[in-house]
Amino acid sequence: MAKAAPSAGNRPKILVFSTNTISDPGIDLAGSQHMSYSPSVKVISVPCSGGIHPNWVLYALEAGFDGVFIAADGGDCACLPDCTARTARIVERAQGLLKERGSDPRRVKMAAICSVCSEPFVSHMRQFTEALSKL
Amino acid sequence: MIGKRIGAFLCHCGGNISDYVDEEKVRAAVEKESGVAVAKTFLFACSEASQEEMIRTIREEKLDGIVIASCSPKLHLDTFRAMARRSGINRYMYTQVNVREQCSWAHRHEREEATEKAIRLVRAGVAHSRLGVPLTDLRIETTPAALVVGAGVAGMRAALALSDMGIAVYLVEQAARVGGRVPAWGKMFPNDREGAEIVDTLLQAIRRRENITLFTGAEVVEKRGSVGDFSVKVRAADGTEEIALRVGAIVVATGFDPYLPAAGEFGYGAPGVVTLPEFRELLPAAEGKLRYRDREVRNIVYIYCVGSRQAAAKENPRPNLYCSRYCCTAAVHTALLAAGVDAGVNQYHLYRDMRTYGKNEILFEEAGRKGSVFLRYPDDAPPVVERPGGELLVRVRDVLLGGEEIGIPADLVVLVTGMAPRENANLVNVLKLPVGAGGFFNEIHPKLRPVETMIDGVFISGAAQGPKTLAESVASSLAAVSKGAALLLKGYVDLSPLVAKVDTEACAWCGECGNACPYDGAVERVRQGGKEVAYVHPALCKGCGGCVPVCPAEAVGLEGYTNDQVKAMIDALVREIV
């Protein structure tokens, strides 16, 4: 089966939870630099990755997304000193909820995306798209 | 929500969007969306003419909320929120959808897919606005007084500048005397003014001001309230007296500690090995000849970067990774002062990178002309201080001589020590000051918001936030003053209403939200309707949402990012396009 350039309809649908001040500018920068990634990636922005409810992750996957990527604030977070640890706990909880429902926990992924992390973001999207295609 | 009338306005961005996205197709699809009363496209939505047309449409169509699909909200969120307000609708009923940076520019070779994505993104924006509620900024009247903590040069200069603008100042100094570390330093670069004289001039000026109250030997022991209206308590060091003050802003200027080398670090502890501040204390007494412990000093060896730019090692698990900025210039300046006492003294400077930046380069050149010799040592092979036969000998590899080892006999070894964060545990605890990686106070952003902290109304300045020269400390304290004064002179402060809110029906007080919140006093336990529930103080909540994921009842949500809004946006993003 030819796998070259599948149309958007066949590519895994990814929901990205991003943050207004840190990862969003990094994702914006990818666009400003005309770097491309799959159009089936959609972004919802929130103030801080430590404030994402694990139920939202579950909800998105049940609604039809194939994967949820949390573009975490990492060490740059100005509002929560332990933001990375909190975000990691949210991901763990979401993965736990998925396992309970017989879903693959690899559908949730987290990585810190900084305000100039355009290349890392695009490469994460490429890798996650590939990984989800194999699930 | 059913009755809400939403307007969807789609921007071409002069081709930046419409070249890659079929805008007419988006408009036609969005127009059919439930709740959308009108959908229009614009060549440039941000232009004056387009804004006028949107305002007209909002009024004619009696819209409750709007969505504009254009560039990143970083560019025009405030522009369009202001336009919404001018049109007569609540500015928080506006949602910006990013179809440029996050759609057209990222998918330039997939027009059909980009168009489909744009439709979904706009739909999510519509869902967000439909579930939005009109919100009002929280307005707090400000108290026209400021607290300045630390009466070093930065704090004193801040007090005078605030006083100039008619703001009452309480200047609190922990020590018995004002001036911090500057009076002991002697002549300061770049213009050789005596530190004590600078401090004295400032103190005289402060004494003449009626609106500055100076407390020496006193400490800040309590802070309550929020930006614009803090209640603080200041206690005399001997515990005899406590005074309550009300201020609208707080400027922290608590300075630094000089780095203190460990015993044996570059020979520290041995006779003849001193730090730069210790050497400075010898200088004023010297006349004609430099003497150390009754011996004439002929050879001085300066070792740079002591306590700065350290590498992690077993014996030093928490190294100071930063450059202390002031020390290169201070050492070069000190060498000039020493040459002024005795032109015949031999001075050797062992440095890693010479950072006499800006016009301080002149001092570096002059030191060379006055006979100072500069030798650069490699990062991984610092100089070694030895005492064969009781006499000091410094061995160094000179990078410019291809790494050849040189031994320099020394009468005095001066360790050019950097700045270290000051031990200030009490103040950090009282003010809840954020401490950064190097142990200094942390600003929100080093370039964009360099003197503001995450605690609104609390500003940091001077060497308390990182190593600085005196001139840089004063510049930063005046920056903190202008931030604080702008806040106080306006008379009020408007806080974002996008903060956490508790659904008291669903809340059964378990305390998890309070445990998750790092901001003092933001979450309170209150009694309401016969039960205990959580209450979020809107002036103290920072709107991070840290309390949202820990609530077992989904009873707490952030305004603008509620559970319902996020789920409705998810639905709108995945729903089929027919």
XYZ file of C-alpha atoms in Angstrom:
713
model
C 0.000 0.000 0.000
C 1.454 3.358 -1.013
C 2.006 5.559 2.023
C 3.298 8.671 0.243
C 1.563 11.979 1.035
C -1.708 10.778 2.492
C -4.446 13.385 2.359
C -5.350 15.257 5.530
C -8.398 13.075 5.915
C -6.210 10.008 6.416
C -3.569 11.601 8.594
C -3.974 11.167 12.348
C -5.927 14.001 13.945
C -3.837 15.639 16.656
C -5.065 18.077 19.265
C -2.345 20.256 20.757
C -2.878 21.944 24.108
C -0.566 24.908 23.988
C 0.029 27.861 26.311
C -0.601 31.522 25.527
C 2.766 32.938 26.449
C 5.259 30.112 25.999
C 4.477 27.371 23.504
C 2.017 29.370 21.385
C 4.703 31.823 20.234
C 6.885 28.802 19.354
C 4.073 27.280 17.263
C 3.369 30.690 15.698
C 7.040 30.954 14.828
C 6.897 27.657 12.922
C 4.206 29.228 10.728
C 6.087 32.524 10.408
C 9.109 30.571 9.190
C 6.841 28.725 6.732
C 7.736 25.350 8.181
C 5.020 22.844 7.425
C 3.340 20.157 9.430
C 0.147 18.180 9.019
C -3.029 20.306 8.711
C -4.773 17.721 10.883
C -2.933 19.304 13.834
C -5.223 21.730 15.703
C -4.289 23.896 18.655
C -6.261 24.993 21.711
C -4.412 27.550 23.826
C -4.648 27.830 27.604
C -2.745 30.011 30.096
C -0.524 27.282 31.557
C 0.060 23.588 30.873
C -0.315 22.907 34.610
C -4.002 23.837 34.226
C -5.054 21.225 31.666
C -7.669 18.828 32.976
C -6.946 15.140 32.211
C -10.650 14.792 31.402
C -10.174 17.164 28.438
C -7.588 14.790 27.008
C -9.945 11.884 27.378
C -12.813 13.909 25.941
C -10.773 14.864 22.854
C -9.810 11.254 22.129
C -13.366 10.065 22.589
C -14.659 12.866 20.368
C -12.488 11.695 17.466
C -8.931 12.960 17.848
C -6.275 10.259 17.393
C -3.743 11.858 19.712
C -3.299 14.696 22.184
C -0.007 16.545 22.435
C 0.649 18.783 25.420
C 3.094 21.540 24.502
C 4.252 22.139 28.057
C 5.665 25.331 29.526
C 8.729 23.538 30.895
C 11.087 25.523 33.067
C 10.008 28.830 31.495
C 6.657 28.856 33.287
C 6.269 32.091 35.221
C 3.175 31.142 37.213
C 3.833 27.651 38.576
C 7.347 26.879 39.818
C 6.752 23.129 39.514
C 4.926 23.376 36.191
C 6.775 20.511 34.495
C 6.097 18.087 37.338
C 2.435 19.125 37.433
C 2.014 18.738 33.680
C 3.688 15.324 33.859
C 1.192 14.290 36.556
C -1.686 15.429 34.336
C -0.318 13.308 31.484
C 0.075 10.308 33.805
C -3.484 10.697 35.020
C -4.788 10.989 31.443
C -2.826 7.876 30.465
C -4.282 6.052 33.446
C -7.804 7.007 32.331
C -7.027 5.751 28.821
C -5.732 2.417 30.087
C -8.878 1.946 32.154
C -10.854 2.329 28.948
C -8.660 -0.047 26.988
C -7.079 2.763 24.962
C -3.409 3.071 24.121
C -1.682 5.511 26.522
C 0.766 6.411 23.739
C -1.999 8.565 22.299
C -1.022 11.231 24.838
C 2.357 12.860 24.570
C 3.996 15.781 26.306
C 7.091 17.827 25.508
C 8.253 21.279 26.543
C 7.922 23.746 23.680
C 9.530 27.124 24.320
C 8.658 30.441 22.702
C 11.250 29.957 19.946
C 10.909 26.163 19.647
C 9.570 26.144 16.074
C 11.800 23.304 14.841
C 11.251 21.058 17.854
C 7.496 21.591 17.511
C 7.435 20.631 13.846
C 9.612 17.600 14.449
C 7.416 16.507 17.371
C 4.356 16.810 15.107
C 6.067 14.726 12.422
C 7.112 12.029 14.883
C 3.756 11.962 16.665
C 1.915 11.765 13.337
C 4.084 8.779 12.364
C 3.737 7.111 15.758
C -0.053 7.476 15.724
C -0.264 6.084 12.174
C 1.330 2.884 13.473
C -1.038 2.406 16.414
C -26.620 30.700 24.980
C -29.229 29.623 22.436
C -30.208 33.204 21.753
C -26.642 34.417 21.302
C -25.862 36.159 18.027
C -22.277 35.772 16.930
C -20.527 37.628 14.106
C -17.673 35.849 12.300
C -15.212 38.133 10.526
C -12.565 36.582 8.316
C -9.399 38.437 7.400
C -7.536 37.911 4.108
C -4.461 39.613 5.539
C -3.889 40.970 2.043
C -3.234 37.488 0.686
C -1.228 36.120 3.604
C -4.261 34.048 4.499
C -6.414 34.104 1.355
C -3.577 32.882 -0.923
C -3.530 29.565 0.940
C -7.073 29.326 2.323
C -10.296 29.564 0.305
C -11.846 32.327 2.393
C -15.167 32.315 0.577
C -15.535 28.604 1.304
C -14.762 29.237 4.973
C -17.251 32.088 5.088
C -20.025 29.995 3.501
C -19.389 27.098 5.909
C -19.217 29.292 8.999
C -22.350 31.220 8.037
C -24.321 27.974 8.401
C -22.963 27.379 11.898
C -25.613 27.574 14.571
C -25.426 30.839 16.500
C -23.674 32.698 13.671
C -25.804 35.688 12.651
C -23.419 37.085 10.082
C -20.131 36.095 8.390
C -18.038 38.532 6.369
C -14.574 38.716 4.863
C -12.155 41.657 4.987
C -8.959 42.463 3.080
C -7.307 43.713 6.278
C -9.472 43.317 9.389
C -7.104 45.486 11.423
C -7.454 48.501 9.126
C -9.391 51.499 10.368
C -12.017 51.136 7.605
C -12.577 47.424 8.333
C -12.910 48.102 12.048
C -15.516 50.783 11.327
C -17.458 48.341 9.158
C -17.267 45.640 11.813
C -18.521 48.070 14.455
C -21.431 49.000 12.179
C -22.246 45.328 11.610
C -22.097 44.568 15.335
C -24.616 47.334 16.007
C -26.899 46.663 13.028
C -27.024 42.928 13.625
C -27.296 43.402 17.411
C -24.469 40.908 17.973
C -23.610 39.532 21.428
C -20.181 38.226 20.540
C -17.659 38.179 17.723
C -14.952 35.970 16.293
C -12.181 37.306 14.074
C -10.118 34.798 12.126
C -6.854 36.516 11.366
C -3.295 36.518 12.657
C -1.916 35.385 16.010
C -3.653 36.894 19.077
C -0.201 38.132 20.109
C -0.576 40.789 17.418
C -4.163 41.936 17.524
C -6.052 40.506 20.503
C -5.905 43.877 22.256
C -6.721 45.767 19.032
C -9.934 43.824 18.519
C -10.883 43.711 22.190
C -10.729 47.506 22.135
C -12.813 47.541 18.950
C -15.400 45.281 20.592
C -15.608 47.723 23.475
C -16.025 50.683 21.098
C -18.858 48.837 19.389
C -20.680 48.468 22.687
C -20.165 44.754 23.379
C -18.147 43.293 26.217
C -14.505 42.931 25.206
C -14.310 39.418 26.632
C -17.040 38.352 24.192
C -14.382 38.528 21.485
C -12.439 35.443 20.393
C -9.437 35.612 18.098
C -8.775 32.642 15.836
C -5.268 32.244 14.489
C -5.609 31.187 10.848
C -2.369 32.780 9.683
C 0.634 31.589 11.773
C -1.154 28.363 12.733
C -2.891 27.649 9.441
C -2.233 29.441 6.125
C 1.509 29.929 6.682
C 2.033 26.404 7.997
C 0.114 24.610 5.230
C 0.970 26.599 2.118
C 0.967 23.636 -0.224
C -2.301 22.080 0.906
C -5.015 24.571 0.059
C -7.932 22.216 0.461
C -6.720 20.862 3.812
C -5.810 24.348 5.048
C -9.302 25.567 4.130
C -10.892 22.678 5.977
C -8.702 23.364 9.020
C -9.637 27.058 8.938
C -13.341 26.137 8.965
C -12.803 23.951 12.031
C -10.735 26.576 13.831
C -13.344 29.286 13.227
C -16.069 26.945 14.435
C -14.116 26.387 17.644
C -13.854 30.153 18.021
C -17.612 30.471 17.570
C -18.178 27.759 20.203
C -15.856 29.663 22.553
C -17.655 32.984 22.079
C -21.100 31.354 22.377
C -20.205 30.014 25.819
C -18.429 33.189 26.836
C -19.836 35.503 29.455
C -19.357 39.263 29.647
C -16.626 39.980 32.165
C -15.408 43.124 33.822
C -11.846 43.913 34.786
C -11.425 44.023 38.524
C -10.689 47.640 39.442
C -8.686 48.300 42.593
C -8.099 51.773 43.983
C -4.409 52.269 44.658
C -2.841 53.685 47.814
C -0.403 56.430 46.751
C 2.513 55.153 48.841
C 5.346 52.721 48.209
C 7.554 50.482 50.295
C 11.209 50.273 49.313
C 13.072 47.385 50.930
C 16.805 47.979 51.234
C 18.492 51.368 51.577
C 21.557 50.748 49.466
C 22.216 53.095 46.592
C 19.547 51.414 44.418
C 16.898 51.643 47.148
C 17.791 55.215 48.150
C 17.723 56.369 44.547
C 14.353 54.621 44.094
C 12.964 56.384 47.179
C 14.038 59.796 45.880
C 12.593 59.161 42.425
C 9.249 58.044 43.879
C 9.232 61.050 46.176
C 9.890 63.325 43.164
C 6.607 62.105 41.726
C 4.684 62.850 44.904
C 4.484 59.272 46.130
C 5.013 58.731 49.842
C 7.864 56.307 50.502
C 8.688 54.031 53.418
C 12.338 53.055 53.051
C 13.226 50.067 55.219
C 16.826 49.061 55.911
C 17.766 46.013 57.923
C 21.222 47.317 58.888
C 21.829 50.190 61.285
C 23.284 52.337 58.499
C 22.209 53.093 54.957
C 24.335 52.596 51.843
C 24.776 48.838 51.761
C 28.154 47.760 50.385
C 29.031 50.971 48.571
C 30.577 53.046 51.438
C 33.225 50.365 52.084
C 34.231 50.218 48.446
C 36.088 53.531 48.244
C 36.449 55.055 44.792
C 33.865 53.771 42.307
C 34.342 53.405 38.558
C 33.749 55.061 36.125
C 34.318 58.509 37.635
C 36.242 57.801 40.861
C 33.619 59.200 43.212
C 33.936 57.905 46.759
C 31.219 55.381 47.637
C 30.742 57.007 51.054
C 30.260 60.386 49.423
C 27.640 59.049 46.998
C 25.731 57.513 49.903
C 26.020 60.639 52.012
C 24.683 62.838 49.200
C 21.683 60.549 48.810
C 21.071 60.413 52.552
C 21.131 64.211 52.858
C 18.618 64.454 50.017
C 16.372 61.854 51.663
C 16.443 63.711 54.971
C 15.179 66.831 53.248
C 12.126 65.025 51.867
C 9.007 65.175 53.939
C 7.391 62.300 52.107
C 10.169 59.764 52.728
C 10.188 57.879 56.022
C 13.432 56.008 56.632
C 13.545 53.036 59.007
C 16.989 51.644 59.798
C 17.556 48.497 61.828
C 14.124 47.308 60.739
C 12.618 44.397 58.852
C 9.473 43.727 56.848
C 7.679 40.943 58.715
C 4.250 40.737 57.138
C 2.486 41.464 53.878
C -1.232 41.134 53.172
C -3.544 42.402 50.456
C -2.839 42.717 46.774
C -1.539 45.087 44.133
C -2.478 48.696 44.780
C -3.432 48.017 48.381
C -0.927 46.109 50.489
C -0.838 46.130 54.279
C 2.686 45.537 55.554
C 4.246 45.386 58.977
C 7.736 46.644 59.737
C 9.449 45.546 62.938
C 12.491 47.050 64.632
C 15.388 44.565 64.672
C 15.404 44.505 68.481
C 11.735 43.560 68.434
C 10.721 46.623 70.463
C 8.396 48.228 67.980
C 6.109 47.244 65.126
C 4.511 49.606 62.644
C 1.663 48.886 60.222
C 1.824 50.564 56.817
C -0.413 50.690 53.766
C 1.272 50.870 50.389
C 0.256 50.379 46.770
C 3.558 49.010 45.477
C 6.728 47.406 46.796
C 10.244 47.815 45.387
C 12.784 45.251 46.562
C 16.409 46.429 46.442
C 18.153 44.154 48.901
C 21.451 43.837 47.032
C 23.972 41.001 47.025
C 26.594 39.253 49.119
C 30.179 39.204 47.897
C 31.209 35.682 46.975
C 33.211 34.192 49.828
C 35.768 31.625 48.628
C 35.981 28.314 50.464
C 39.089 27.701 52.565
C 41.855 26.692 50.189
C 40.027 27.886 47.054
C 42.880 29.494 45.091
C 44.827 29.478 48.351
C 42.219 31.500 50.238
C 42.931 31.540 53.953
C 46.705 31.670 53.529
C 48.434 34.951 54.391
C 48.668 37.149 51.322
C 45.569 35.723 49.602
C 42.658 38.185 49.806
C 39.385 38.836 47.998
C 38.849 41.957 45.920
C 36.648 43.645 48.581
C 39.318 42.879 51.224
C 42.019 44.388 49.025
C 39.881 47.496 48.488
C 39.885 48.072 52.241
C 43.697 48.177 52.256
C 43.903 50.816 49.547
C 42.707 54.057 51.210
C 45.320 53.779 54.007
C 48.204 53.269 51.565
C 50.419 56.255 50.919
C 53.436 56.069 48.623
C 53.832 52.323 49.069
C 51.356 49.462 49.272
C 51.872 47.403 52.396
C 50.330 44.140 53.523
C 51.009 42.963 57.087
C 53.919 45.378 57.376
C 55.546 44.122 54.225
C 55.924 46.126 51.071
C 53.924 44.769 48.166
C 55.893 44.556 44.899
C 53.971 41.885 42.946
C 50.176 41.620 42.856
C 48.491 38.745 41.042
C 44.763 39.059 40.331
C 42.839 35.861 39.643
C 39.569 36.564 37.818
C 36.258 34.688 37.776
C 36.514 33.429 41.380
C 32.995 32.342 42.300
C 31.613 33.072 38.849
C 31.045 30.835 35.819
C 31.904 27.805 37.947
C 31.763 24.276 36.642
C 29.845 21.647 38.569
C 32.178 19.462 40.603
C 31.885 16.925 43.388
C 33.029 19.411 46.026
C 30.785 22.128 44.505
C 27.425 20.556 43.647
C 25.645 23.911 43.272
C 28.039 26.037 41.237
C 27.484 29.690 40.365
C 27.053 29.373 36.620
C 26.552 33.067 35.934
C 29.009 35.843 35.079
C 29.081 38.504 37.812
C 29.453 41.347 35.269
C 31.036 43.950 37.539
C 34.244 42.174 38.536
C 36.414 42.544 35.400
C 35.951 46.303 35.394
C 36.243 46.506 39.188
C 39.568 44.631 39.144
C 40.987 46.721 36.312
C 39.847 49.880 38.115
C 41.418 48.631 41.345
C 44.710 48.078 39.508
C 44.602 51.697 38.352
C 44.057 52.852 41.951
C 46.984 50.669 43.125
C 49.186 52.081 40.359
C 48.141 55.518 41.583
C 49.524 54.707 45.036
C 52.750 53.162 43.764
C 53.518 53.425 40.054
C 56.256 50.817 40.412
C 54.083 47.947 41.653
C 53.917 44.943 39.276
C 50.368 43.791 38.550
C 49.465 40.562 36.764
C 45.865 39.870 35.776
C 44.984 36.216 35.164
C 41.631 36.276 33.360
C 39.353 33.941 31.424
C 37.491 36.483 29.273
C 37.910 40.208 29.763
C 34.500 41.850 30.029
C 35.159 45.559 30.567
C 32.180 46.292 28.363
C 30.944 49.641 27.118
C 33.130 52.590 27.890
C 34.864 50.670 30.675
C 37.128 49.443 27.888
C 38.953 52.754 28.443
C 39.872 51.604 31.968
C 41.232 48.346 30.560
C 43.421 50.162 28.055
C 44.656 52.591 30.653
C 45.570 49.752 33.039
C 47.684 48.244 30.255
C 49.408 51.573 29.671
C 50.113 51.857 33.401
C 51.964 48.547 33.322
C 49.352 45.910 34.167
C 50.105 42.607 32.440
C 47.145 40.500 31.277
C 47.423 36.733 30.880
C 44.534 34.619 29.721
C 44.098 31.242 31.345
C 42.137 28.323 29.813
C 38.650 27.485 31.157
C 39.720 23.990 32.128
C 43.068 24.883 33.694
C 42.642 27.628 36.291
C 45.713 29.116 37.985
C 47.186 27.322 41.009
C 48.314 29.181 44.124
C 51.220 27.541 45.997
C 53.515 28.461 48.871
C 56.880 26.774 48.279
C 59.148 27.878 51.140
C 56.424 30.114 52.536
C 56.411 32.518 49.588
C 53.356 32.769 47.336
C 53.769 31.460 43.802
C 50.978 31.460 41.223
C 51.313 29.035 38.339
C 49.234 29.746 35.234
C 49.036 28.536 31.659
C 49.020 31.436 29.216
C 46.661 30.719 26.313
C 48.303 33.376 24.143
C 51.675 31.671 24.576
C 50.247 28.380 23.386
C 49.474 27.157 26.910
C 53.001 27.586 28.257
C 53.143 27.476 32.053
C 54.366 30.581 33.834
C 55.193 30.917 37.543
C 54.664 34.324 39.126
C 55.983 35.040 42.623
C 53.426 37.156 44.467
C 53.359 39.322 47.578
C 49.617 39.537 47.321
C 47.115 37.355 45.473
C 43.793 39.131 44.910
C 40.846 36.844 44.189
C 38.469 38.769 41.933
C 35.288 37.495 43.564
C 31.847 37.782 42.018
C 28.442 38.498 43.486
C 26.366 35.901 45.280
C 22.656 35.977 46.103
C 21.968 37.366 49.538
C 20.610 35.157 52.273
C 17.111 36.577 52.660
C 14.891 33.671 53.626
C 12.551 35.790 55.782
C 11.876 38.398 53.136
C 11.408 35.746 50.440
C 8.845 34.115 52.672
C 7.017 37.330 53.606
C 6.836 38.762 50.079
C 6.642 35.352 48.322
C 9.405 36.467 46.001
C 10.239 34.129 43.129
C 13.860 32.948 43.295
C 15.591 32.023 40.036
C 18.197 29.444 39.101
C 21.200 31.438 40.344
C 19.502 32.189 43.680
C 18.714 35.812 42.775
C 15.146 37.170 42.539
C 13.461 36.343 39.278
C 11.767 38.768 36.935
C 8.912 37.711 34.637
C 11.004 38.207 31.517
C 14.591 39.499 31.400
C 13.936 41.733 28.401
C 10.205 42.341 28.153
C 9.309 42.689 31.856
C 12.670 43.022 33.586
C 11.609 44.431 36.984
C 8.184 42.862 37.424
C 7.555 39.680 39.371
C 4.658 37.260 39.230
C 3.357 39.021 42.334
C 1.574 42.069 40.896
C 2.761 45.271 42.520
C 6.030 43.775 43.795
C 9.050 44.913 41.776
C 12.675 43.840 41.983
C 15.725 45.918 41.261
C 19.465 46.216 41.571
C 21.851 43.402 42.432
C 19.074 41.541 44.282
C 17.943 40.263 40.883
C 21.402 39.453 39.557
C 24.935 40.836 39.437
C 25.083 44.454 38.312
C 27.406 47.443 38.385
C 26.304 50.422 40.463
C 25.099 52.289 37.378
C 23.123 49.242 36.221
C 21.613 48.811 39.689
C 20.374 52.386 39.689
C 19.017 52.031 36.145
C 17.061 48.966 37.211
C 15.781 50.595 40.400
C 14.536 53.566 38.367
C 12.838 51.117 35.994
C 11.078 49.594 39.025
C 10.131 53.114 40.124
C 8.555 53.967 36.783
C 6.598 50.713 36.809
C 5.435 51.280 40.380
C 4.668 54.962 39.889
C 2.694 54.324 36.695
C 0.548 51.993 38.756
C 0.067 54.388 41.669
C -0.349 57.692 39.842
C -3.174 56.303 37.731
C -5.167 55.902 40.933
C -6.459 52.460 40.119
C -5.371 49.173 38.626
C -7.457 46.938 36.383
C -6.852 43.234 36.850
C -7.689 40.588 34.279
C -10.982 38.856 35.039
C -9.711 35.646 33.397
C -9.242 33.970 36.768
C -10.497 30.839 38.451
C -14.094 30.654 39.585
C -15.763 28.074 41.737
C -19.135 26.521 40.940
C -20.391 26.521 44.521
C -23.203 24.076 43.695
C -20.711 21.422 42.665
C -18.000 22.272 45.213
C -17.837 20.193 48.382
C -14.620 21.720 49.793
C -11.911 19.100 49.755
C -9.099 21.660 49.805
C -7.279 20.280 46.753
C -7.528 23.601 44.883
C -6.033 25.435 47.837
C -3.172 22.929 48.048
C -2.473 23.302 44.332
C -2.366 27.113 44.440
C 1.073 28.663 44.974
C -0.341 32.165 45.574
C -0.796 33.129 49.180
C -4.418 33.787 50.128
C -5.861 33.262 46.636
C -8.035 30.321 47.690
C -10.115 30.561 50.843
C -12.526 28.240 52.581
C -15.856 29.972 53.128
C -19.327 28.984 54.299
C -22.057 29.415 51.773
C -25.562 27.993 51.574
C -25.041 25.868 54.662
C -21.858 24.177 53.467
C -18.153 24.830 53.127
C -16.944 25.759 49.674
C -13.850 27.211 48.051
C -13.676 30.892 47.190
C -11.087 32.266 44.782
C -9.967 35.812 45.517
C -10.021 37.440 42.046
C -7.309 39.994 42.886
C -4.880 37.325 44.078
C -5.564 34.619 41.489
C -3.086 34.692 38.599
C -5.336 32.737 36.245
C -2.859 29.891 35.671
C -5.447 27.170 36.173
C -3.275 25.067 38.472
C -6.386 24.346 40.552
C -8.428 23.109 37.566
C -7.014 19.595 37.066
C -7.023 18.724 40.772
C -10.720 19.346 41.356
C -12.481 15.979 41.584
C -15.869 17.601 40.891
C -14.797 19.784 37.919
C -16.187 22.575 40.094
C -13.429 25.043 39.395
C -12.853 26.585 35.997
C -10.944 29.484 34.520
C -12.997 32.262 32.978
C -12.369 32.080 29.224
C -11.180 28.468 29.507
C -14.036 26.728 31.285
C -14.573 22.971 31.100
C -17.624 23.616 28.927
C -15.766 25.942 26.586
C -12.850 23.562 26.067
C -15.165 20.609 25.394
C -17.335 22.632 22.996
C -14.191 23.712 21.134
C -13.054 20.083 20.873
C -16.453 19.106 19.457
C -16.318 21.948 16.946
C -12.829 20.923 15.815
C -13.738 17.312 15.042
C -17.333 17.606 13.821
C -17.761 16.612 10.149
C -17.940 19.349 7.540
C -21.000 18.857 5.386
